[in-house]
mmCIF file with all atom_site columns, C-alpha atoms and ligand atoms in Angstrom:
data_model
loop_
_atom_site.group_PDB
_atom_site.id
_atom_site.type_symbol
_atom_site.label_atom_id
_atom_site.label_alt_id
_atom_site.label_comp_id
_atom_site.label_asym_id
_atom_site.label_entity_id
_atom_site.label_seq_id
_atom_site.pdbx_PDB_ins_code
_atom_site.Cartn_x
_atom_site.Cartn_y
_atom_site.Cartn_z
_atom_site.occupancy
_atom_site.B_iso_or_equiv
_atom_site.pdbx_formal_charge
_atom_site.auth_seq_id
_atom_site.auth_comp_id
_atom_site.auth_asym_id
_atom_site.auth_atom_id
_atom_site.pdbx_PDB_model_num
ATOM   1   C  CA  . MET A 1 1   ? 34.771 17.491  52.417  1.00 66.00 ? 1   MET A CA  1
ATOM   2   C  CA  . ASP A 1 2   ? 31.134 16.696  53.054  1.00 93.00 ? 2   ASP A CA  1
ATOM   3   C  CA  . SER A 1 3   ? 31.018 15.232  56.598  1.00 93.00 ? 3   SER A CA  1
ATOM   4   C  CA  . ILE A 1 4   ? 28.734 12.360  55.680  1.00 94.00 ? 4   ILE A CA  1
ATOM   5   C  CA  . LYS A 1 5   ? 30.869 11.358  52.709  1.00 95.00 ? 5   LYS A CA  1
ATOM   6   C  CA  . LYS A 1 6   ? 34.028 11.628  54.786  1.00 95.00 ? 6   LYS A CA  1
ATOM   7   C  CA  . LEU A 1 7   ? 32.661 9.250   57.420  1.00 95.00 ? 7   LEU A CA  1
ATOM   8   C  CA  . LYS A 1 8   ? 31.333 6.888   54.779  1.00 95.00 ? 8   LYS A CA  1
ATOM   9   C  CA  . ASP A 1 9   ? 34.794 6.726   53.160  1.00 96.00 ? 9   ASP A CA  1
ATOM   10  C  CA  . LEU A 1 10  ? 36.247 5.773   56.540  1.00 96.00 ? 10  LEU A CA  1
ATOM   11  C  CA  . PHE A 1 11  ? 33.664 3.027   57.150  1.00 96.00 ? 11  PHE A CA  1
ATOM   12  C  CA  . VAL A 1 12  ? 34.250 1.530   53.699  1.00 95.00 ? 12  VAL A CA  1
ATOM   13  C  CA  . LYS A 1 13  ? 37.772 0.642   54.867  1.00 95.00 ? 13  LYS A CA  1
ATOM   14  C  CA  . PHE A 1 14  ? 36.314 -1.696  57.545  1.00 93.00 ? 14  PHE A CA  1
ATOM   15  C  CA  . PRO A 1 15  ? 36.435 -5.413  56.752  1.00 87.00 ? 15  PRO A CA  1
ATOM   16  C  CA  . THR A 1 16  ? 33.303 -6.725  55.019  1.00 89.00 ? 16  THR A CA  1
ATOM   17  C  CA  . ILE A 1 17  ? 31.681 -3.261  54.888  1.00 94.00 ? 17  ILE A CA  1
ATOM   18  C  CA  . GLY A 1 18  ? 30.473 -2.188  51.469  1.00 95.00 ? 18  GLY A CA  1
ATOM   19  C  CA  . SER A 1 19  ? 29.511 1.284   50.407  1.00 95.00 ? 19  SER A CA  1
ATOM   20  C  CA  . ARG A 1 20  ? 25.787 0.850   51.175  1.00 95.00 ? 20  ARG A CA  1
ATOM   21  C  CA  . THR A 1 21  ? 26.378 -0.326  54.742  1.00 96.00 ? 21  THR A CA  1
ATOM   22  C  CA  . ALA A 1 22  ? 28.974 2.415   55.214  1.00 96.00 ? 22  ALA A CA  1
ATOM   23  C  CA  . GLY A 1 23  ? 26.303 4.943   54.245  1.00 95.00 ? 23  GLY A CA  1
ATOM   24  C  CA  . ARG A 1 24  ? 23.854 3.418   56.744  1.00 96.00 ? 24  ARG A CA  1
ATOM   25  C  CA  . PHE A 1 25  ? 26.440 3.696   59.518  1.00 96.00 ? 25  PHE A CA  1
ATOM   26  C  CA  . ALA A 1 26  ? 27.066 7.360   58.708  1.00 95.00 ? 26  ALA A CA  1
ATOM   27  C  CA  . PHE A 1 27  ? 23.340 8.165   58.788  1.00 96.00 ? 27  PHE A CA  1
ATOM   28  C  CA  . TYR A 1 28  ? 22.901 6.117   61.956  1.00 97.00 ? 28  TYR A CA  1
ATOM   29  C  CA  . LEU A 1 29  ? 25.485 8.303   63.667  1.00 96.00 ? 29  LEU A CA  1
ATOM   30  C  CA  . LEU A 1 30  ? 23.880 11.457  62.291  1.00 95.00 ? 30  LEU A CA  1
ATOM   31  C  CA  . HIS A 1 31  ? 20.670 10.570  64.120  1.00 96.00 ? 31  HIS A CA  1
ATOM   32  C  CA  . ALA A 1 32  ? 22.287 9.074   67.226  1.00 96.00 ? 32  ALA A CA  1
ATOM   33  C  CA  . SER A 1 33  ? 22.422 11.048  70.483  1.00 97.00 ? 33  SER A CA  1
ATOM   34  C  CA  . LYS A 1 34  ? 25.480 13.155  71.252  1.00 97.00 ? 34  LYS A CA  1
ATOM   35  C  CA  . GLN A 1 35  ? 26.167 10.847  74.223  1.00 97.00 ? 35  GLN A CA  1
ATOM   36  C  CA  . GLU A 1 36  ? 26.264 7.779   72.009  1.00 97.00 ? 36  GLU A CA  1
ATOM   37  C  CA  . VAL A 1 37  ? 28.666 9.406   69.575  1.00 96.00 ? 37  VAL A CA  1
ATOM   38  C  CA  . ASP A 1 38  ? 30.875 10.645  72.432  1.00 97.00 ? 38  ASP A CA  1
ATOM   39  C  CA  . ASP A 1 39  ? 30.951 7.122   73.922  1.00 97.00 ? 39  ASP A CA  1
ATOM   40  C  CA  . LEU A 1 40  ? 31.974 5.691   70.569  1.00 96.00 ? 40  LEU A CA  1
ATOM   41  C  CA  . VAL A 1 41  ? 34.784 8.218   70.099  1.00 96.00 ? 41  VAL A CA  1
ATOM   42  C  CA  . LYS A 1 42  ? 35.995 7.536   73.663  1.00 96.00 ? 42  LYS A CA  1
ATOM   43  C  CA  . ALA A 1 43  ? 35.912 3.755   73.202  1.00 95.00 ? 43  ALA A CA  1
ATOM   44  C  CA  . MET A 1 44  ? 37.955 4.030   69.999  1.00 95.00 ? 44  MET A CA  1
ATOM   45  C  CA  . GLN A 1 45  ? 40.526 6.287   71.662  1.00 95.00 ? 45  GLN A CA  1
ATOM   46  C  CA  . GLU A 1 46  ? 40.814 3.933   74.647  1.00 92.00 ? 46  GLU A CA  1
ATOM   47  C  CA  . LEU A 1 47  ? 41.313 1.013   72.297  1.00 91.00 ? 47  LEU A CA  1
ATOM   48  C  CA  . LYS A 1 48  ? 44.259 2.744   70.648  1.00 92.00 ? 48  LYS A CA  1
ATOM   49  C  CA  . ASN A 1 49  ? 45.744 3.988   73.922  1.00 91.00 ? 49  ASN A CA  1
ATOM   50  C  CA  . ASN A 1 50  ? 45.281 0.936   76.143  1.00 91.00 ? 50  ASN A CA  1
ATOM   51  C  CA  . VAL A 1 51  ? 45.555 -2.150  74.004  1.00 92.00 ? 51  VAL A CA  1
ATOM   52  C  CA  . LYS A 1 52  ? 49.075 -3.431  73.334  1.00 92.00 ? 52  LYS A CA  1
ATOM   53  C  CA  . LEU A 1 53  ? 50.319 -6.408  71.361  1.00 94.00 ? 53  LEU A CA  1
ATOM   54  C  CA  . CYS A 1 54  ? 51.740 -9.331  73.353  1.00 95.00 ? 54  CYS A CA  1
ATOM   55  C  CA  . ALA A 1 55  ? 55.545 -9.468  73.227  1.00 94.00 ? 55  ALA A CA  1
ATOM   56  C  CA  . PHE A 1 56  ? 55.442 -13.159 72.403  1.00 95.00 ? 56  PHE A CA  1
ATOM   57  C  CA  . CYS A 1 57  ? 52.344 -13.971 70.341  1.00 96.00 ? 57  CYS A CA  1
ATOM   58  C  CA  . PHE A 1 58  ? 51.069 -10.534 69.179  1.00 96.00 ? 58  PHE A CA  1
ATOM   59  C  CA  . ASN A 1 59  ? 47.686 -11.138 70.789  1.00 95.00 ? 59  ASN A CA  1
ATOM   60  C  CA  . PRO A 1 60  ? 46.160 -7.724  71.597  1.00 93.00 ? 60  PRO A CA  1
ATOM   61  C  CA  . HIS A 1 61  ? 45.721 -7.281  75.348  1.00 91.00 ? 61  HIS A CA  1
ATOM   62  C  CA  . GLU A 1 62  ? 45.534 -4.614  77.997  1.00 88.00 ? 62  GLU A CA  1
ATOM   63  C  CA  . PRO A 1 63  ? 48.646 -4.763  80.170  1.00 82.00 ? 63  PRO A CA  1
ATOM   64  C  CA  . PHE A 1 64  ? 47.764 -6.102  83.616  1.00 75.00 ? 64  PHE A CA  1
ATOM   65  C  CA  . ASN A 1 65  ? 49.546 -6.398  86.930  1.00 73.00 ? 65  ASN A CA  1
ATOM   66  C  CA  . THR A 1 66  ? 50.858 -9.825  87.686  1.00 71.00 ? 66  THR A CA  1
ATOM   67  C  CA  . HIS A 1 67  ? 50.251 -9.543  91.400  1.00 65.00 ? 67  HIS A CA  1
ATOM   68  C  CA  . SER A 1 68  ? 48.019 -7.578  93.733  1.00 49.00 ? 68  SER A CA  1
ATOM   69  C  CA  . THR A 1 69  ? 48.641 -6.188  97.198  1.00 43.00 ? 69  THR A CA  1
ATOM   70  C  CA  . SER A 1 70  ? 46.820 -7.688  100.165 1.00 42.00 ? 70  SER A CA  1
ATOM   71  C  CA  . SER A 1 71  ? 44.259 -4.881  100.042 1.00 41.00 ? 71  SER A CA  1
ATOM   72  C  CA  . GLY A 1 72  ? 43.375 -6.099  96.597  1.00 39.00 ? 72  GLY A CA  1
ATOM   73  C  CA  . GLN A 1 73  ? 44.791 -3.044  94.907  1.00 41.00 ? 73  GLN A CA  1
ATOM   74  C  CA  . ALA A 1 74  ? 47.122 -3.637  92.027  1.00 41.00 ? 74  ALA A CA  1
ATOM   75  C  CA  . ALA A 1 75  ? 50.753 -2.835  92.787  1.00 39.00 ? 75  ALA A CA  1
ATOM   76  C  CA  . GLN A 1 76  ? 51.496 0.255   90.776  1.00 41.00 ? 76  GLN A CA  1
ATOM   77  C  CA  . GLY A 1 77  ? 53.876 -0.183  87.915  1.00 49.00 ? 77  GLY A CA  1
ATOM   78  C  CA  . LYS A 1 78  ? 55.485 -3.242  89.470  1.00 56.00 ? 78  LYS A CA  1
ATOM   79  C  CA  . GLY A 1 79  ? 54.990 -6.682  88.068  1.00 65.00 ? 79  GLY A CA  1
ATOM   80  C  CA  . GLU A 1 80  ? 53.430 -5.444  84.873  1.00 71.00 ? 80  GLU A CA  1
ATOM   81  C  CA  . THR A 1 81  ? 53.933 -7.878  82.072  1.00 78.00 ? 81  THR A CA  1
ATOM   82  C  CA  . ASN A 1 82  ? 54.161 -7.309  78.355  1.00 90.00 ? 82  ASN A CA  1
ATOM   83  C  CA  . LEU A 1 83  ? 52.690 -10.760 77.794  1.00 92.00 ? 83  LEU A CA  1
ATOM   84  C  CA  . CYS A 1 84  ? 49.025 -11.465 77.208  1.00 94.00 ? 84  CYS A CA  1
ATOM   85  C  CA  . HIS A 1 85  ? 46.942 -13.556 79.628  1.00 93.00 ? 85  HIS A CA  1
ATOM   86  C  CA  . ILE A 1 86  ? 47.496 -16.711 77.580  1.00 95.00 ? 86  ILE A CA  1
ATOM   87  C  CA  . CYS A 1 87  ? 51.295 -16.448 77.396  1.00 94.00 ? 87  CYS A CA  1
ATOM   88  C  CA  . PHE A 1 88  ? 51.481 -15.442 81.061  1.00 93.00 ? 88  PHE A CA  1
ATOM   89  C  CA  . ASP A 1 89  ? 49.305 -18.319 82.261  1.00 94.00 ? 89  ASP A CA  1
ATOM   90  C  CA  . ALA A 1 90  ? 51.521 -20.933 83.922  1.00 93.00 ? 90  ALA A CA  1
ATOM   91  C  CA  . SER A 1 91  ? 48.949 -23.667 83.334  1.00 95.00 ? 91  SER A CA  1
ATOM   92  C  CA  . ARG A 1 92  ? 49.258 -23.441 79.535  1.00 96.00 ? 92  ARG A CA  1
ATOM   93  C  CA  . ASN A 1 93  ? 51.293 -26.113 77.782  1.00 95.00 ? 93  ASN A CA  1
ATOM   94  C  CA  . LYS A 1 94  ? 54.466 -24.301 76.687  1.00 93.00 ? 94  LYS A CA  1
ATOM   95  C  CA  . GLU A 1 95  ? 55.455 -27.148 74.357  1.00 93.00 ? 95  GLU A CA  1
ATOM   96  C  CA  . LEU A 1 96  ? 52.588 -26.531 71.960  1.00 94.00 ? 96  LEU A CA  1
ATOM   97  C  CA  . LEU A 1 97  ? 52.452 -23.640 69.520  1.00 96.00 ? 97  LEU A CA  1
ATOM   98  C  CA  . CYS A 1 98  ? 49.511 -22.892 67.251  1.00 96.00 ? 98  CYS A CA  1
ATOM   99  C  CA  . ILE A 1 99  ? 50.092 -20.520 64.342  1.00 96.00 ? 99  ILE A CA  1
ATOM   100 C  CA  . VAL A 1 100 ? 47.032 -18.544 63.258  1.00 95.00 ? 100 VAL A CA  1
ATOM   101 C  CA  . GLU A 1 101 ? 46.451 -15.814 60.722  1.00 93.00 ? 101 GLU A CA  1
ATOM   102 C  CA  . LYS A 1 102 ? 44.677 -13.266 62.888  1.00 93.00 ? 102 LYS A CA  1
ATOM   103 C  CA  . GLU A 1 103 ? 43.263 -12.423 66.317  1.00 93.00 ? 103 GLU A CA  1
ATOM   104 C  CA  . THR A 1 104 ? 39.737 -13.612 65.530  1.00 91.00 ? 104 THR A CA  1
ATOM   105 C  CA  . ASP A 1 105 ? 41.075 -17.092 64.657  1.00 92.00 ? 105 ASP A CA  1
ATOM   106 C  CA  . LEU A 1 106 ? 42.794 -17.236 68.040  1.00 95.00 ? 106 LEU A CA  1
ATOM   107 C  CA  . LEU A 1 107 ? 39.495 -16.325 69.703  1.00 93.00 ? 107 LEU A CA  1
ATOM   108 C  CA  . SER A 1 108 ? 37.606 -19.020 67.769  1.00 91.00 ? 108 SER A CA  1
ATOM   109 C  CA  . ILE A 1 109 ? 40.117 -21.658 68.874  1.00 92.00 ? 109 ILE A CA  1
ATOM   110 C  CA  . GLU A 1 110 ? 40.064 -20.396 72.466  1.00 93.00 ? 110 GLU A CA  1
ATOM   111 C  CA  . ASN A 1 111 ? 36.280 -20.662 72.468  1.00 91.00 ? 111 ASN A CA  1
ATOM   112 C  CA  . THR A 1 112 ? 36.494 -24.401 71.861  1.00 89.00 ? 112 THR A CA  1
ATOM   113 C  CA  . LYS A 1 113 ? 38.367 -24.659 75.215  1.00 89.00 ? 113 LYS A CA  1
ATOM   114 C  CA  . GLN A 1 114 ? 40.189 -27.715 73.824  1.00 87.00 ? 114 GLN A CA  1
ATOM   115 C  CA  . TYR A 1 115 ? 43.571 -26.222 73.070  1.00 91.00 ? 115 TYR A CA  1
ATOM   116 C  CA  . LYS A 1 116 ? 45.839 -25.418 76.005  1.00 94.00 ? 116 LYS A CA  1
ATOM   117 C  CA  . GLY A 1 117 ? 49.082 -24.428 74.295  1.00 96.00 ? 117 GLY A CA  1
ATOM   118 C  CA  . LEU A 1 118 ? 50.458 -21.103 73.094  1.00 97.00 ? 118 LEU A CA  1
ATOM   119 C  CA  . TYR A 1 119 ? 49.701 -19.151 69.929  1.00 97.00 ? 119 TYR A CA  1
ATOM   120 C  CA  . PHE A 1 120 ? 51.486 -17.045 67.377  1.00 97.00 ? 120 PHE A CA  1
ATOM   121 C  CA  . ILE A 1 121 ? 49.561 -14.547 65.242  1.00 97.00 ? 121 ILE A CA  1
ATOM   122 C  CA  . LEU A 1 122 ? 51.117 -14.364 61.792  1.00 95.00 ? 122 LEU A CA  1
ATOM   123 C  CA  . GLY A 1 123 ? 49.354 -11.124 60.902  1.00 92.00 ? 123 GLY A CA  1
ATOM   124 C  CA  . GLY A 1 124 ? 47.929 -12.137 57.513  1.00 86.00 ? 124 GLY A CA  1
ATOM   125 C  CA  . THR A 1 125 ? 48.340 -14.487 54.591  1.00 86.00 ? 125 THR A CA  1
ATOM   126 C  CA  . LEU A 1 126 ? 49.960 -14.339 51.199  1.00 84.00 ? 126 LEU A CA  1
ATOM   127 C  CA  . THR A 1 127 ? 47.731 -12.582 48.683  1.00 76.00 ? 127 THR A CA  1
ATOM   128 C  CA  . LEU A 1 128 ? 47.834 -12.177 44.931  1.00 67.00 ? 128 LEU A CA  1
ATOM   129 C  CA  . ARG A 1 129 ? 49.505 -8.825  45.427  1.00 70.00 ? 129 ARG A CA  1
ATOM   130 C  CA  . LYS A 1 130 ? 51.810 -9.789  48.275  1.00 68.00 ? 130 LYS A CA  1
ATOM   131 C  CA  . THR A 1 131 ? 53.381 -13.134 47.495  1.00 67.00 ? 131 THR A CA  1
ATOM   132 C  CA  . ASP A 1 132 ? 56.744 -12.749 49.223  1.00 71.00 ? 132 ASP A CA  1
ATOM   133 C  CA  . GLY A 1 133 ? 55.425 -12.910 52.783  1.00 69.00 ? 133 GLY A CA  1
ATOM   134 C  CA  . ALA A 1 134 ? 57.034 -9.579  53.646  1.00 76.00 ? 134 ALA A CA  1
ATOM   135 C  CA  . ASN A 1 135 ? 53.788 -8.571  55.370  1.00 80.00 ? 135 ASN A CA  1
ATOM   136 C  CA  . LEU A 1 136 ? 53.914 -11.620 57.660  1.00 91.00 ? 136 LEU A CA  1
ATOM   137 C  CA  . ARG A 1 137 ? 55.733 -12.098 60.970  1.00 94.00 ? 137 ARG A CA  1
ATOM   138 C  CA  . ILE A 1 138 ? 57.945 -14.908 59.685  1.00 93.00 ? 138 ILE A CA  1
ATOM   139 C  CA  . GLU A 1 139 ? 61.185 -13.636 61.230  1.00 93.00 ? 139 GLU A CA  1
ATOM   140 C  CA  . GLU A 1 140 ? 59.464 -13.079 64.581  1.00 94.00 ? 140 GLU A CA  1
ATOM   141 C  CA  . LEU A 1 141 ? 58.071 -16.601 64.382  1.00 94.00 ? 141 LEU A CA  1
ATOM   142 C  CA  . LYS A 1 142 ? 61.518 -18.085 63.773  1.00 92.00 ? 142 LYS A CA  1
ATOM   143 C  CA  . ASP A 1 143 ? 62.882 -16.058 66.660  1.00 92.00 ? 143 ASP A CA  1
ATOM   144 C  CA  . ARG A 1 144 ? 60.199 -17.382 69.057  1.00 92.00 ? 144 ARG A CA  1
ATOM   145 C  CA  . ILE A 1 145 ? 60.896 -20.961 68.014  1.00 90.00 ? 145 ILE A CA  1
ATOM   146 C  CA  . LYS A 1 146 ? 64.651 -20.611 68.488  1.00 88.00 ? 146 LYS A CA  1
ATOM   147 C  CA  . LYS A 1 147 ? 64.094 -19.383 72.034  1.00 87.00 ? 147 LYS A CA  1
ATOM   148 C  CA  . SER A 1 148 ? 61.545 -22.026 73.057  1.00 86.00 ? 148 SER A CA  1
ATOM   149 C  CA  . SER A 1 149 ? 61.346 -25.778 73.137  1.00 87.00 ? 149 SER A CA  1
ATOM   150 C  CA  . PHE A 1 150 ? 58.175 -26.767 71.350  1.00 91.00 ? 150 PHE A CA  1
ATOM   151 C  CA  . SER A 1 151 ? 57.345 -30.403 70.782  1.00 91.00 ? 151 SER A CA  1
ATOM   152 C  CA  . GLU A 1 152 ? 54.564 -29.655 68.312  1.00 93.00 ? 152 GLU A CA  1
ATOM   153 C  CA  . ILE A 1 153 ? 53.788 -26.706 66.081  1.00 94.00 ? 153 ILE A CA  1
ATOM   154 C  CA  . ILE A 1 154 ? 50.280 -26.605 64.666  1.00 94.00 ? 154 ILE A CA  1
ATOM   155 C  CA  . ILE A 1 155 ? 49.734 -24.612 61.497  1.00 94.00 ? 155 ILE A CA  1
ATOM   156 C  CA  . ALA A 1 156 ? 46.103 -23.513 61.774  1.00 93.00 ? 156 ALA A CA  1
ATOM   157 C  CA  . LEU A 1 157 ? 45.649 -21.226 58.804  1.00 91.00 ? 157 LEU A CA  1
ATOM   158 C  CA  . ASN A 1 158 ? 42.367 -20.855 56.956  1.00 87.00 ? 158 ASN A CA  1
ATOM   159 C  CA  . PRO A 1 159 ? 41.543 -23.541 54.372  1.00 84.00 ? 159 PRO A CA  1
ATOM   160 C  CA  . THR A 1 160 ? 41.488 -20.907 51.610  1.00 85.00 ? 160 THR A CA  1
ATOM   161 C  CA  . PRO A 1 161 ? 43.928 -20.828 48.653  1.00 85.00 ? 161 PRO A CA  1
ATOM   162 C  CA  . GLU A 1 162 ? 45.764 -17.934 50.375  1.00 88.00 ? 162 GLU A CA  1
ATOM   163 C  CA  . GLY A 1 163 ? 45.860 -19.861 53.663  1.00 88.00 ? 163 GLY A CA  1
ATOM   164 C  CA  . LYS A 1 164 ? 47.216 -22.937 51.955  1.00 88.00 ? 164 LYS A CA  1
ATOM   165 C  CA  . SER A 1 165 ? 50.038 -21.166 50.140  1.00 90.00 ? 165 SER A CA  1
ATOM   166 C  CA  . THR A 1 166 ? 50.890 -19.374 53.377  1.00 92.00 ? 166 THR A CA  1
ATOM   167 C  CA  . SER A 1 167 ? 51.038 -22.735 55.185  1.00 92.00 ? 167 SER A CA  1
ATOM   168 C  CA  . VAL A 1 168 ? 53.639 -23.899 52.668  1.00 91.00 ? 168 VAL A CA  1
ATOM   169 C  CA  . LEU A 1 169 ? 55.698 -20.765 53.257  1.00 91.00 ? 169 LEU A CA  1
ATOM   170 C  CA  . VAL A 1 170 ? 55.428 -21.116 57.048  1.00 92.00 ? 170 VAL A CA  1
ATOM   171 C  CA  . GLU A 1 171 ? 56.379 -24.778 56.952  1.00 91.00 ? 171 GLU A CA  1
ATOM   172 C  CA  . ARG A 1 172 ? 59.445 -23.979 54.851  1.00 90.00 ? 172 ARG A CA  1
ATOM   173 C  CA  . ALA A 1 173 ? 60.432 -21.249 57.318  1.00 89.00 ? 173 ALA A CA  1
ATOM   174 C  CA  . LEU A 1 174 ? 59.995 -23.615 60.276  1.00 88.00 ? 174 LEU A CA  1
ATOM   175 C  CA  . LYS A 1 175 ? 62.277 -26.160 58.663  1.00 86.00 ? 175 LYS A CA  1
ATOM   176 C  CA  . GLU A 1 176 ? 64.982 -23.519 58.308  1.00 85.00 ? 176 GLU A CA  1
ATOM   177 C  CA  . VAL A 1 177 ? 65.124 -22.992 62.053  1.00 83.00 ? 177 VAL A CA  1
ATOM   178 C  CA  . ILE A 1 178 ? 67.706 -25.060 63.832  1.00 72.00 ? 178 ILE A CA  1
ATOM   179 C  CA  . VAL A 1 179 ? 66.623 -25.623 67.383  1.00 68.00 ? 179 VAL A CA  1
ATOM   180 C  CA  . PRO A 1 180 ? 67.884 -27.849 70.188  1.00 62.00 ? 180 PRO A CA  1
ATOM   181 C  CA  . THR A 1 181 ? 64.627 -29.805 70.335  1.00 66.00 ? 181 THR A CA  1
ATOM   182 C  CA  . ILE A 1 182 ? 62.920 -31.550 67.470  1.00 74.00 ? 182 ILE A CA  1
ATOM   183 C  CA  . PHE A 1 183 ? 59.331 -30.542 66.973  1.00 80.00 ? 183 PHE A CA  1
ATOM   184 C  CA  . LYS A 1 184 ? 56.709 -32.017 64.727  1.00 88.00 ? 184 LYS A CA  1
ATOM   185 C  CA  . ILE A 1 185 ? 54.634 -29.878 62.411  1.00 89.00 ? 185 ILE A CA  1
ATOM   186 C  CA  . THR A 1 186 ? 50.922 -30.610 62.192  1.00 91.00 ? 186 THR A CA  1
ATOM   187 C  CA  . HIS A 1 187 ? 47.972 -29.199 60.266  1.00 88.00 ? 187 HIS A CA  1
ATOM   188 C  CA  . LEU A 1 188 ? 44.297 -29.060 61.163  1.00 85.00 ? 188 LEU A CA  1
ATOM   189 C  CA  . ALA A 1 189 ? 42.339 -32.053 59.881  1.00 79.00 ? 189 ALA A CA  1
ATOM   190 C  CA  . GLN A 1 190 ? 40.206 -31.781 56.783  1.00 72.00 ? 190 GLN A CA  1
ATOM   191 C  CA  . GLY A 1 191 ? 36.570 -31.129 57.472  1.00 70.00 ? 191 GLY A CA  1
ATOM   192 C  CA  . LEU A 1 192 ? 36.657 -27.389 57.785  1.00 72.00 ? 192 LEU A CA  1
ATOM   193 C  CA  . PRO A 1 193 ? 34.542 -25.960 54.984  1.00 69.00 ? 193 PRO A CA  1
ATOM   194 C  CA  . VAL A 1 194 ? 36.754 -25.564 51.917  1.00 67.00 ? 194 VAL A CA  1
ATOM   195 C  CA  . GLY A 1 195 ? 37.404 -21.906 51.209  1.00 65.00 ? 195 GLY A CA  1
ATOM   196 C  CA  . GLY A 1 196 ? 35.871 -21.093 54.577  1.00 69.00 ? 196 GLY A CA  1
ATOM   197 C  CA  . GLU A 1 197 ? 37.491 -19.342 57.461  1.00 77.00 ? 197 GLU A CA  1
ATOM   198 C  CA  . LEU A 1 198 ? 38.198 -20.597 60.963  1.00 81.00 ? 198 LEU A CA  1
ATOM   199 C  CA  . GLU A 1 199 ? 36.280 -17.768 62.526  1.00 79.00 ? 199 GLU A CA  1
ATOM   200 C  CA  . TYR A 1 200 ? 33.069 -18.893 60.811  1.00 79.00 ? 200 TYR A CA  1
ATOM   201 C  CA  . ALA A 1 201 ? 33.485 -22.605 61.524  1.00 81.00 ? 201 ALA A CA  1
ATOM   202 C  CA  . ASP A 1 202 ? 31.180 -23.920 64.212  1.00 82.00 ? 202 ASP A CA  1
ATOM   203 C  CA  . GLN A 1 203 ? 32.740 -24.991 67.479  1.00 83.00 ? 203 GLN A CA  1
ATOM   204 C  CA  . GLU A 1 204 ? 32.241 -28.707 66.925  1.00 83.00 ? 204 GLU A CA  1
ATOM   205 C  CA  . THR A 1 205 ? 33.868 -28.663 63.472  1.00 84.00 ? 205 THR A CA  1
ATOM   206 C  CA  . LEU A 1 206 ? 36.815 -26.698 64.813  1.00 85.00 ? 206 LEU A CA  1
ATOM   207 C  CA  . GLU A 1 207 ? 37.193 -29.046 67.772  1.00 86.00 ? 207 GLU A CA  1
ATOM   208 C  CA  . SER A 1 208 ? 37.311 -32.133 65.562  1.00 84.00 ? 208 SER A CA  1
ATOM   209 C  CA  . ALA A 1 209 ? 39.708 -30.420 63.124  1.00 84.00 ? 209 ALA A CA  1
ATOM   210 C  CA  . PHE A 1 210 ? 41.994 -29.892 66.117  1.00 83.00 ? 210 PHE A CA  1
ATOM   211 C  CA  . GLU A 1 211 ? 41.618 -33.376 67.489  1.00 84.00 ? 211 GLU A CA  1
ATOM   212 C  CA  . GLY A 1 212 ? 42.284 -34.950 64.094  1.00 83.00 ? 212 GLY A CA  1
ATOM   213 C  CA  . ARG A 1 213 ? 45.329 -32.826 63.289  1.00 87.00 ? 213 ARG A CA  1
ATOM   214 C  CA  . LYS A 1 214 ? 48.240 -34.568 61.640  1.00 85.00 ? 214 LYS A CA  1
HETATM 215 ZN ZN1 . LIG B 2 .   ? 50.684 -13.751 74.101  1.00 68.36 ? 301 LIG B ZN1 1
#
């Protein structure tokens, strides 16, 4: 296949990238230096090789050592955790769980620096084509809740029609879980732009949506 077309077809698969932008990317790379292209290929390979999903919340992270030797060098192999920095952090409130659709929503909420609990990344929402939730991590979510003792579970899905129907599904799933502690289920307050997405909401709006959750 024509190399330019092949690359363009790959870029079209990226979120929000249409065919015209995909073409621009392909031509950009055609004229870029060999070093720049090599760096890009290397960065993509490192991403796939080094980044793992957190064993609790599915947040992508690079495994790190949980302690260092006195010389400052990381102890090899020992103390490595399969948890991300958030789940591993002892100062986080382990009684709060915030359910988000995707990684970028987690980052937006983290950026507000208001929320100090844990997260769970659902991995998507219901869509017109996938209405059974089979593409979502519902079973994993139930499993995490059974093994923890949350006092509050915040459903922080996007205020889109897909996000709303997914919230209903998640809430139903949460109510099916029988756990030793009773937790309350809350939702972000109104005020987020209707049909908008958390990742595009400004920090202030997101902060007040969190504060006013009910
Ligand atoms: Zn985690």
